[in-house]
Structure formats: structure tokens, C-alpha cells
Amino acid sequence: MAQEKLFELHSLDLTLLDLDRQTAAQKKRLVTHRENTLLRQKRRDQLKDQHKTLQVEVKQLELSIEQAKQRKSALGHKVERVINVRELEALTKEITGLGVEIEAREETLLGLYERSEKLDQELASLEADLQRRGGELSRLEVDVAAQVKLLAETAATARQARTLVEAQVEPALLARYSRARTKYEGAVLFAIRDNSCEGCGLSAPGYEWNRIRQNPGNVYDCSNCGRLLVYVGEAL
């Protein structure tokens, strides 16, 4: 019967559609892996820049602390030789201020050391992850290539079968089927027993439904969505 070949053709088209989706999904695995790796590489580079800037800050702060300590030490030696009370008070005040300043800078430096340590740990973790992902990518490329090749071979076989089946479908019926396929990506042909299109879920008018039931096996266009319907229930 004409509809049998049409159903066979439709099944092959759905198979090919599924194979295309599987192929796209396999390729997406590679794309996703590469995109995620790129994000990690960018993060690593950002951390390296932050670490470099932080090291400059650390060196500058260490130098300023050392200079302040040297200044404080020099003032301490000077105090030992000062006789003038006013000058002694001024030196003592400056030494005290330097002590407070040194303490504050050392506390800031400790915070920079902690930040640097955290950056080192995160960088080490990212480097290890990137190295692991590099090995994963090689294996993934091989696996995806094998899967895509297998899917392509399966699709080629399905296309050959489709060509043979298509030639056995009546031209007028094939044209209706092709028209429905241009409108919808998924299933466009349904076997029905009840007055409901499985494509759009709507029912045909009563008079049309009666006409459909009078001719089981015939192919009808859904008056609502244009998909094809075949009534497989008992004749009215």
C-alpha cells in the first residue's frame, strides 16, 4: 500500500534527523571542551598578571619597610648623642611614628603574602587542570572522530535506503509529504485511531473526521497544521 512506503520513508527521515543530531552532539563535545579550556587559560593568564603585579607591590613594600627600619635605627643612634631636650622630643616622636608606620606596613605586607600564597595555589591548580584537560582533549578527539565516522556510515546507508524507498512513493503523495517536511522538522506523518492530530493536538471537524473514517488507510492532510494523517482504525 502507498502509505506503507510513505511510513517507511518517514521512518528513514526521522532516523537521518536523529543521526544529524547525534553528530552535532558529538562535535559539540569537542567545542565545549575547547571553550572550557580556553576559559581556564584566560583565567590562568589573569592570575599570572595579578601575581606579577602583586610581586611588584610586595617588593616595593618590603623596600619601604627596610628603609623605614634603617631610618628608625639611624635616629635611635642619633638619640644617644642628643643633649637638647627639644631635639630629643622631636627625634623620639619621629621614632615612635616610624614604629607605628613600620608595624602597619608589615601588617599590609602579611596580607600581600597571604594573597600571593592563594594565587600560587590557584595557579598550581589551574596548571594541573589544564595539563589534565590537554590529555583529555587528545582522547576526546579520537573518540569523537570515531563516533562521527560511525554515524556518517550509518547515515550513508540510511540515505541509500531512502533513495530506493522514495522512488516507490507516488509522486503526488511524495509532493504532499515533502511540503509537510518543509514546514516541520520532526515527525510529519502519524497513524491515528482517534480524532486528534498527534502533531498539533487539534481535532478535525466532524464531517471531515467522518470522511477520514470511511476510508481507512488513506493519507489526509491535517486541516489545522498540514501534517499527514493515516486513519488505521475500523471503517465507519
PDB file of C-alpha atoms in Angstrom:
ATOM      1  CA  MET A   1       0.000   0.000   0.000  1.00  0.00           C
ATOM      2  CA  ALA A   2       1.098   3.559  -0.742  1.00  0.00           C
ATOM      3  CA  GLN A   3       1.084   4.650   2.883  1.00  0.00           C
ATOM      4  CA  GLU A   4       3.332   1.752   3.902  1.00  0.00           C
ATOM      5  CA  LYS A   5       6.160   3.057   1.743  1.00  0.00           C
ATOM      6  CA  LEU A   6       5.438   6.569   2.950  1.00  0.00           C
ATOM      7  CA  PHE A   7       5.720   5.429   6.570  1.00  0.00           C
ATOM      8  CA  GLU A   8       8.968   3.668   5.684  1.00  0.00           C
ATOM      9  CA  LEU A   9      10.272   6.846   4.061  1.00  0.00           C
ATOM     10  CA  HIS A  10       9.197   8.877   7.079  1.00  0.00           C
ATOM     11  CA  SER A  11      10.953   6.476   9.432  1.00  0.00           C
ATOM     12  CA  LEU A  12      14.177   6.822   7.449  1.00  0.00           C
ATOM     13  CA  ASP A  13      13.888  10.609   7.523  1.00  0.00           C
ATOM     14  CA  LEU A  14      13.466  10.564  11.293  1.00  0.00           C
ATOM     15  CA  THR A  15      16.467   8.256  11.553  1.00  0.00           C
ATOM     16  CA  LEU A  16      18.559  10.646   9.460  1.00  0.00           C
ATOM     17  CA  LEU A  17      17.402  13.572  11.566  1.00  0.00           C
ATOM     18  CA  ASP A  18      18.402  11.737  14.719  1.00  0.00           C
ATOM     19  CA  LEU A  19      21.786  10.850  13.223  1.00  0.00           C
ATOM     20  CA  ASP A  20      22.360  14.513  12.365  1.00  0.00           C
ATOM     21  CA  ARG A  21      21.540  15.485  15.933  1.00  0.00           C
ATOM     22  CA  GLN A  22      23.858  12.822  17.325  1.00  0.00           C
ATOM     23  CA  THR A  23      26.639  14.030  15.037  1.00  0.00           C
ATOM     24  CA  ALA A  24      26.109  17.624  16.158  1.00  0.00           C
ATOM     25  CA  ALA A  25      26.143  16.493  19.792  1.00  0.00           C
ATOM     26  CA  GLN A  26      29.443  14.674  19.301  1.00  0.00           C
ATOM     27  CA  LYS A  27      31.031  17.727  17.698  1.00  0.00           C
ATOM     28  CA  LYS A  28      29.612  19.880  20.483  1.00  0.00           C
ATOM     29  CA  ARG A  29      31.555  17.761  22.982  1.00  0.00           C
ATOM     30  CA  LEU A  30      34.782  18.952  21.397  1.00  0.00           C
ATOM     31  CA  VAL A  31      33.626  22.554  21.109  1.00  0.00           C
ATOM     32  CA  THR A  32      32.526  22.634  24.746  1.00  0.00           C
ATOM     33  CA  HIS A  33      35.782  21.095  25.947  1.00  0.00           C
ATOM     34  CA  ARG A  34      37.839  23.604  23.965  1.00  0.00           C
ATOM     35  CA  GLU A  35      35.721  26.548  25.127  1.00  0.00           C
ATOM     36  CA  ASN A  36      36.038  25.494  28.765  1.00  0.00           C
ATOM     37  CA  THR A  37      39.770  25.010  28.349  1.00  0.00           C
ATOM     38  CA  LEU A  38      40.070  28.465  26.797  1.00  0.00           C
ATOM     39  CA  LEU A  39      38.208  29.982  29.754  1.00  0.00           C
ATOM     40  CA  ARG A  40      40.630  28.285  32.136  1.00  0.00           C
ATOM     41  CA  GLN A  41      43.605  29.514  30.108  1.00  0.00           C
ATOM     42  CA  LYS A  42      42.275  33.075  30.256  1.00  0.00           C
ATOM     43  CA  ARG A  43      41.761  32.742  33.996  1.00  0.00           C
ATOM     44  CA  ARG A  44      45.309  31.420  34.390  1.00  0.00           C
ATOM     45  CA  ASP A  45      46.714  34.349  32.396  1.00  0.00           C
ATOM     46  CA  GLN A  46      44.704  36.799  34.513  1.00  0.00           C
ATOM     47  CA  LEU A  47      46.058  35.223  37.680  1.00  0.00           C
ATOM     48  CA  LYS A  48      49.604  35.402  36.336  1.00  0.00           C
ATOM     49  CA  ASP A  49      49.160  39.114  35.656  1.00  0.00           C
ATOM     50  CA  GLN A  50      47.716  39.613  39.142  1.00  0.00           C
ATOM     51  CA  HIS A  51      50.592  37.644  40.644  1.00  0.00           C
ATOM     52  CA  LYS A  52      53.144  39.695  38.742  1.00  0.00           C
ATOM     53  CA  THR A  53      51.554  42.962  39.883  1.00  0.00           C
ATOM     54  CA  LEU A  54      51.347  41.662  43.430  1.00  0.00           C
ATOM     55  CA  GLN A  55      55.036  40.751  43.474  1.00  0.00           C
ATOM     56  CA  VAL A  56      55.914  44.296  42.433  1.00  0.00           C
ATOM     57  CA  GLU A  57      53.790  45.620  45.311  1.00  0.00           C
ATOM     58  CA  VAL A  58      55.481  43.203  47.705  1.00  0.00           C
ATOM     59  CA  LYS A  59      58.977  44.264  46.629  1.00  0.00           C
ATOM     60  CA  GLN A  60      58.102  47.944  46.911  1.00  0.00           C
ATOM     61  CA  LEU A  61      56.556  47.479  50.337  1.00  0.00           C
ATOM     62  CA  GLU A  62      59.481  45.361  51.558  1.00  0.00           C
ATOM     63  CA  LEU A  63      61.857  48.074  50.384  1.00  0.00           C
ATOM     64  CA  SER A  64      59.868  50.827  52.087  1.00  0.00           C
ATOM     65  CA  ILE A  65      59.810  48.831  55.333  1.00  0.00           C
ATOM     66  CA  GLU A  66      63.552  48.263  55.167  1.00  0.00           C
ATOM     67  CA  GLN A  67      64.159  51.961  54.527  1.00  0.00           C
ATOM     68  CA  ALA A  68      61.891  52.906  57.430  1.00  0.00           C
ATOM     69  CA  LYS A  69      63.743  50.485  59.720  1.00  0.00           C
ATOM     70  CA  GLN A  70      67.083  51.918  58.645  1.00  0.00           C
ATOM     71  CA  ARG A  71      65.795  55.425  59.289  1.00  0.00           C
ATOM     72  CA  LYS A  72      64.485  54.379  62.696  1.00  0.00           C
ATOM     73  CA  SER A  73      67.811  52.728  63.551  1.00  0.00           C
ATOM     74  CA  ALA A  74      69.744  55.813  62.487  1.00  0.00           C
ATOM     75  CA  LEU A  75      67.507  58.023  64.587  1.00  0.00           C
ATOM     76  CA  GLY A  76      68.000  55.675  67.536  1.00  0.00           C
ATOM     77  CA  HIS A  77      71.774  56.122  67.299  1.00  0.00           C
ATOM     78  CA  LYS A  78      71.314  59.853  66.976  1.00  0.00           C
ATOM     79  CA  VAL A  79      69.187  59.996  70.124  1.00  0.00           C
ATOM     80  CA  GLU A  80      72.120  58.660  72.111  1.00  0.00           C
ATOM     81  CA  ARG A  81      74.150  61.746  71.199  1.00  0.00           C
ATOM     82  CA  VAL A  82      71.442  64.400  71.552  1.00  0.00           C
ATOM     83  CA  ILE A  83      71.612  66.759  74.525  1.00  0.00           C
ATOM     84  CA  ASN A  84      68.951  69.301  73.543  1.00  0.00           C
ATOM     85  CA  VAL A  85      65.615  68.386  75.120  1.00  0.00           C
ATOM     86  CA  ARG A  86      63.501  69.797  72.290  1.00  0.00           C
ATOM     87  CA  GLU A  87      65.503  67.940  69.666  1.00  0.00           C
ATOM     88  CA  LEU A  88      65.281  64.780  71.763  1.00  0.00           C
ATOM     89  CA  GLU A  89      61.496  65.069  71.923  1.00  0.00           C
ATOM     90  CA  ALA A  90      61.301  65.556  68.159  1.00  0.00           C
ATOM     91  CA  LEU A  91      63.509  62.544  67.491  1.00  0.00           C
ATOM     92  CA  THR A  92      61.569  60.408  69.933  1.00  0.00           C
ATOM     93  CA  LYS A  93      58.293  61.420  68.283  1.00  0.00           C
ATOM     94  CA  GLU A  94      59.650  60.569  64.830  1.00  0.00           C
ATOM     95  CA  ILE A  95      60.958  57.206  66.035  1.00  0.00           C
ATOM     96  CA  THR A  96      57.580  56.381  67.559  1.00  0.00           C
ATOM     97  CA  GLY A  97      55.822  57.385  64.340  1.00  0.00           C
ATOM     98  CA  LEU A  98      58.182  55.245  62.304  1.00  0.00           C
ATOM     99  CA  GLY A  99      57.480  52.306  64.592  1.00  0.00           C
ATOM    100  CA  VAL A 100      53.741  52.655  64.061  1.00  0.00           C
ATOM    101  CA  GLU A 101      54.252  53.058  60.331  1.00  0.00           C
ATOM    102  CA  ILE A 102      56.509  50.008  60.123  1.00  0.00           C
ATOM    103  CA  GLU A 103      54.002  47.919  62.054  1.00  0.00           C
ATOM    104  CA  ALA A 104      51.174  48.987  59.725  1.00  0.00           C
ATOM    105  CA  ARG A 105      53.249  48.278  56.631  1.00  0.00           C
ATOM    106  CA  GLU A 106      54.270  44.860  57.949  1.00  0.00           C
ATOM    107  CA  GLU A 107      50.610  44.027  58.543  1.00  0.00           C
ATOM    108  CA  THR A 108      49.833  45.089  54.971  1.00  0.00           C
ATOM    109  CA  LEU A 109      52.778  43.030  53.749  1.00  0.00           C
ATOM    110  CA  LEU A 110      51.457  39.984  55.592  1.00  0.00           C
ATOM    111  CA  GLY A 111      48.146  40.402  53.748  1.00  0.00           C
ATOM    112  CA  LEU A 112      50.016  40.577  50.444  1.00  0.00           C
ATOM    113  CA  TYR A 113      51.907  37.402  51.327  1.00  0.00           C
ATOM    114  CA  GLU A 114      48.607  35.636  52.021  1.00  0.00           C
ATOM    115  CA  ARG A 115      47.142  36.845  48.712  1.00  0.00           C
ATOM    116  CA  SER A 116      50.268  35.705  46.919  1.00  0.00           C
ATOM    117  CA  GLU A 117      50.047  32.269  48.513  1.00  0.00           C
ATOM    118  CA  LYS A 118      46.405  31.900  47.456  1.00  0.00           C
ATOM    119  CA  LEU A 119      47.274  32.968  43.912  1.00  0.00           C
ATOM    120  CA  ASP A 120      50.106  30.433  43.842  1.00  0.00           C
ATOM    121  CA  GLN A 121      47.728  27.683  44.943  1.00  0.00           C
ATOM    122  CA  GLU A 122      45.054  28.630  42.407  1.00  0.00           C
ATOM    123  CA  LEU A 123      47.626  28.886  39.630  1.00  0.00           C
ATOM    124  CA  ALA A 124      49.050  25.478  40.506  1.00  0.00           C
ATOM    125  CA  SER A 125      45.541  24.003  40.488  1.00  0.00           C
ATOM    126  CA  LEU A 126      44.739  25.586  37.116  1.00  0.00           C
ATOM    127  CA  GLU A 127      48.015  24.435  35.591  1.00  0.00           C
ATOM    128  CA  ALA A 128      47.346  20.872  36.747  1.00  0.00           C
ATOM    129  CA  ASP A 129      43.792  21.053  35.410  1.00  0.00           C
ATOM    130  CA  LEU A 130      44.960  22.399  32.043  1.00  0.00           C
ATOM    131  CA  GLN A 131      47.549  19.653  31.784  1.00  0.00           C
ATOM    132  CA  ARG A 132      44.877  17.057  32.534  1.00  0.00           C
ATOM    133  CA  ARG A 133      42.495  18.624  30.020  1.00  0.00           C
ATOM    134  CA  GLY A 134      45.225  18.535  27.391  1.00  0.00           C
ATOM    135  CA  GLY A 135      45.384  14.762  27.723  1.00  0.00           C
ATOM    136  CA  GLU A 136      41.597  14.530  27.770  1.00  0.00           C
ATOM    137  CA  LEU A 137      41.363  16.549  24.559  1.00  0.00           C
ATOM    138  CA  SER A 138      43.588  14.121  22.670  1.00  0.00           C
ATOM    139  CA  ARG A 139      41.477  11.167  23.770  1.00  0.00           C
ATOM    140  CA  LEU A 140      38.250  13.072  23.131  1.00  0.00           C
ATOM    141  CA  GLU A 141      39.308  13.980  19.594  1.00  0.00           C
ATOM    142  CA  VAL A 142      39.939  10.318  18.811  1.00  0.00           C
ATOM    143  CA  ASP A 143      36.634   9.228  20.356  1.00  0.00           C
ATOM    144  CA  VAL A 144      34.578  11.935  18.632  1.00  0.00           C
ATOM    145  CA  ALA A 145      36.216  11.231  15.278  1.00  0.00           C
ATOM    146  CA  ALA A 146      35.344   7.541  15.627  1.00  0.00           C
ATOM    147  CA  GLN A 147      31.756   8.295  16.658  1.00  0.00           C
ATOM    148  CA  VAL A 148      31.252  10.806  13.841  1.00  0.00           C
ATOM    149  CA  LYS A 149      32.661   8.341  11.319  1.00  0.00           C
ATOM    150  CA  LEU A 150      30.314   5.605  12.531  1.00  0.00           C
ATOM    151  CA  LEU A 151      27.332   7.967  12.402  1.00  0.00           C
ATOM    152  CA  ALA A 152      28.302   9.078   8.897  1.00  0.00           C
ATOM    153  CA  GLU A 153      28.468   5.474   7.715  1.00  0.00           C
ATOM    154  CA  THR A 154      25.073   4.744   9.261  1.00  0.00           C
ATOM    155  CA  ALA A 155      23.631   7.879   7.664  1.00  0.00           C
ATOM    156  CA  ALA A 156      25.038   6.928   4.259  1.00  0.00           C
ATOM    157  CA  THR A 157      23.329   3.539   4.481  1.00  0.00           C
ATOM    158  CA  ALA A 158      20.062   5.201   5.524  1.00  0.00           C
ATOM    159  CA  ARG A 159      20.259   7.671   2.626  1.00  0.00           C
ATOM    160  CA  GLN A 160      20.758   4.854   0.151  1.00  0.00           C
ATOM    161  CA  ALA A 161      17.725   3.070   1.559  1.00  0.00           C
ATOM    162  CA  ARG A 162      15.757   6.307   1.459  1.00  0.00           C
ATOM    163  CA  THR A 163      16.526   6.817  -2.215  1.00  0.00           C
ATOM    164  CA  LEU A 164      15.175   3.363  -3.012  1.00  0.00           C
ATOM    165  CA  VAL A 165      12.034   3.828  -0.925  1.00  0.00           C
ATOM    166  CA  GLU A 166      11.367   7.339  -2.215  1.00  0.00           C
ATOM    167  CA  ALA A 167      11.258   6.013  -5.766  1.00  0.00           C
ATOM    168  CA  GLN A 168       8.389   3.733  -4.737  1.00  0.00           C
ATOM    169  CA  VAL A 169       6.180   6.521  -3.361  1.00  0.00           C
ATOM    170  CA  GLU A 170       3.587   8.032  -5.687  1.00  0.00           C
ATOM    171  CA  PRO A 171       4.768  11.451  -6.936  1.00  0.00           C
ATOM    172  CA  ALA A 172       1.637  13.294  -5.784  1.00  0.00           C
ATOM    173  CA  LEU A 173       1.864  11.745  -2.309  1.00  0.00           C
ATOM    174  CA  LEU A 174       5.583  12.429  -2.178  1.00  0.00           C
ATOM    175  CA  ALA A 175       4.937  16.079  -3.021  1.00  0.00           C
ATOM    176  CA  ARG A 176       2.469  16.384  -0.132  1.00  0.00           C
ATOM    177  CA  TYR A 177       4.922  14.711   2.196  1.00  0.00           C
ATOM    178  CA  SER A 178       7.782  16.962   1.070  1.00  0.00           C
ATOM    179  CA  ARG A 179       5.600  20.022   1.559  1.00  0.00           C
ATOM    180  CA  ALA A 180       4.858  18.992   5.147  1.00  0.00           C
ATOM    181  CA  ARG A 181       8.548  18.368   5.814  1.00  0.00           C
ATOM    182  CA  THR A 182       9.449  21.890   4.690  1.00  0.00           C
ATOM    183  CA  LYS A 183       7.156  23.236   7.415  1.00  0.00           C
ATOM    184  CA  TYR A 184       8.205  20.997  10.310  1.00  0.00           C
ATOM    185  CA  GLU A 185      11.494  19.465  11.396  1.00  0.00           C
ATOM    186  CA  GLY A 186      10.239  16.470  13.331  1.00  0.00           C
ATOM    187  CA  ALA A 187       7.523  13.930  12.648  1.00  0.00           C
ATOM    188  CA  VAL A 188       5.008  14.894   9.949  1.00  0.00           C
ATOM    189  CA  LEU A 189       3.216  11.562   9.401  1.00  0.00           C
ATOM    190  CA  PHE A 190       1.004   9.906  12.001  1.00  0.00           C
ATOM    191  CA  ALA A 191      -1.175   6.818  12.219  1.00  0.00           C
ATOM    192  CA  ILE A 192      -4.317   7.763  14.151  1.00  0.00           C
ATOM    193  CA  ARG A 193      -7.285   5.960  15.681  1.00  0.00           C
ATOM    194  CA  ASP A 194      -8.918   8.945  17.357  1.00  0.00           C
ATOM    195  CA  ASN A 195      -9.915  12.366  16.105  1.00  0.00           C
ATOM    196  CA  SER A 196      -6.737  14.091  17.189  1.00  0.00           C
ATOM    197  CA  CYS A 197      -3.648  15.045  15.209  1.00  0.00           C
ATOM    198  CA  GLU A 198      -0.564  13.898  17.091  1.00  0.00           C
ATOM    199  CA  GLY A 199       1.322  16.825  15.612  1.00  0.00           C
ATOM    200  CA  CYS A 200      -0.777  19.797  16.720  1.00  0.00           C
ATOM    201  CA  GLY A 201      -3.167  18.013  19.088  1.00  0.00           C
ATOM    202  CA  LEU A 202      -6.252  19.509  17.437  1.00  0.00           C
ATOM    203  CA  SER A 203      -9.282  17.653  16.096  1.00  0.00           C
ATOM    204  CA  ALA A 204     -10.730  17.684  12.609  1.00  0.00           C
ATOM    205  CA  PRO A 205     -14.266  18.979  12.033  1.00  0.00           C
ATOM    206  CA  GLY A 206     -16.929  16.301  12.438  1.00  0.00           C
ATOM    207  CA  TYR A 207     -17.722  15.990   8.741  1.00  0.00           C
ATOM    208  CA  GLU A 208     -14.034  15.639   7.889  1.00  0.00           C
ATOM    209  CA  TRP A 209     -13.476  13.066  10.588  1.00  0.00           C
ATOM    210  CA  ASN A 210     -16.368  11.009   9.252  1.00  0.00           C
ATOM    211  CA  ARG A 211     -14.856  11.156   5.776  1.00  0.00           C
ATOM    212  CA  ILE A 212     -11.483  10.024   7.119  1.00  0.00           C
ATOM    213  CA  ARG A 213     -13.042   7.093   8.963  1.00  0.00           C
ATOM    214  CA  GLN A 214     -14.856   5.978   5.849  1.00  0.00           C
ATOM    215  CA  ASN A 215     -11.533   5.407   4.095  1.00  0.00           C
ATOM    216  CA  PRO A 216      -9.069   3.684   6.432  1.00  0.00           C
ATOM    217  CA  GLY A 217      -5.508   3.655   5.123  1.00  0.00           C
ATOM    218  CA  ASN A 218      -5.803   6.822   3.052  1.00  0.00           C
ATOM    219  CA  VAL A 219      -3.423   9.702   3.710  1.00  0.00           C
ATOM    220  CA  TYR A 220      -5.029  13.005   4.753  1.00  0.00           C
ATOM    221  CA  ASP A 221      -3.676  16.457   5.442  1.00  0.00           C
ATOM    222  CA  CYS A 222      -4.468  17.805   8.907  1.00  0.00           C
ATOM    223  CA  SER A 223      -6.709  20.806   8.255  1.00  0.00           C
ATOM    224  CA  ASN A 224      -5.117  22.601  11.206  1.00  0.00           C
ATOM    225  CA  CYS A 225      -1.360  22.137  10.778  1.00  0.00           C
ATOM    226  CA  GLY A 226      -0.826  20.428   7.423  1.00  0.00           C
ATOM    227  CA  ARG A 227       0.823  17.288   8.767  1.00  0.00           C
ATOM    228  CA  LEU A 228      -0.186  13.974   7.208  1.00  0.00           C
ATOM    229  CA  LEU A 229      -2.573  11.571   8.931  1.00  0.00           C
ATOM    230  CA  VAL A 230      -3.477   7.961   8.204  1.00  0.00           C
ATOM    231  CA  TYR A 231      -6.550   6.532   9.906  1.00  0.00           C
ATOM    232  CA  VAL A 232      -5.784   2.959  10.953  1.00  0.00           C
ATOM    233  CA  GLY A 233      -8.950   2.259  12.915  1.00  0.00           C
ATOM    234  CA  GLU A 234     -12.034   0.409  11.739  1.00  0.00           C
ATOM    235  CA  ALA A 235     -14.086   1.809   8.894  1.00  0.00           C
ATOM    236  CA  LEU A 236     -17.142   3.852   9.794  1.00  0.00           C
TER     237      LEU A 236
END
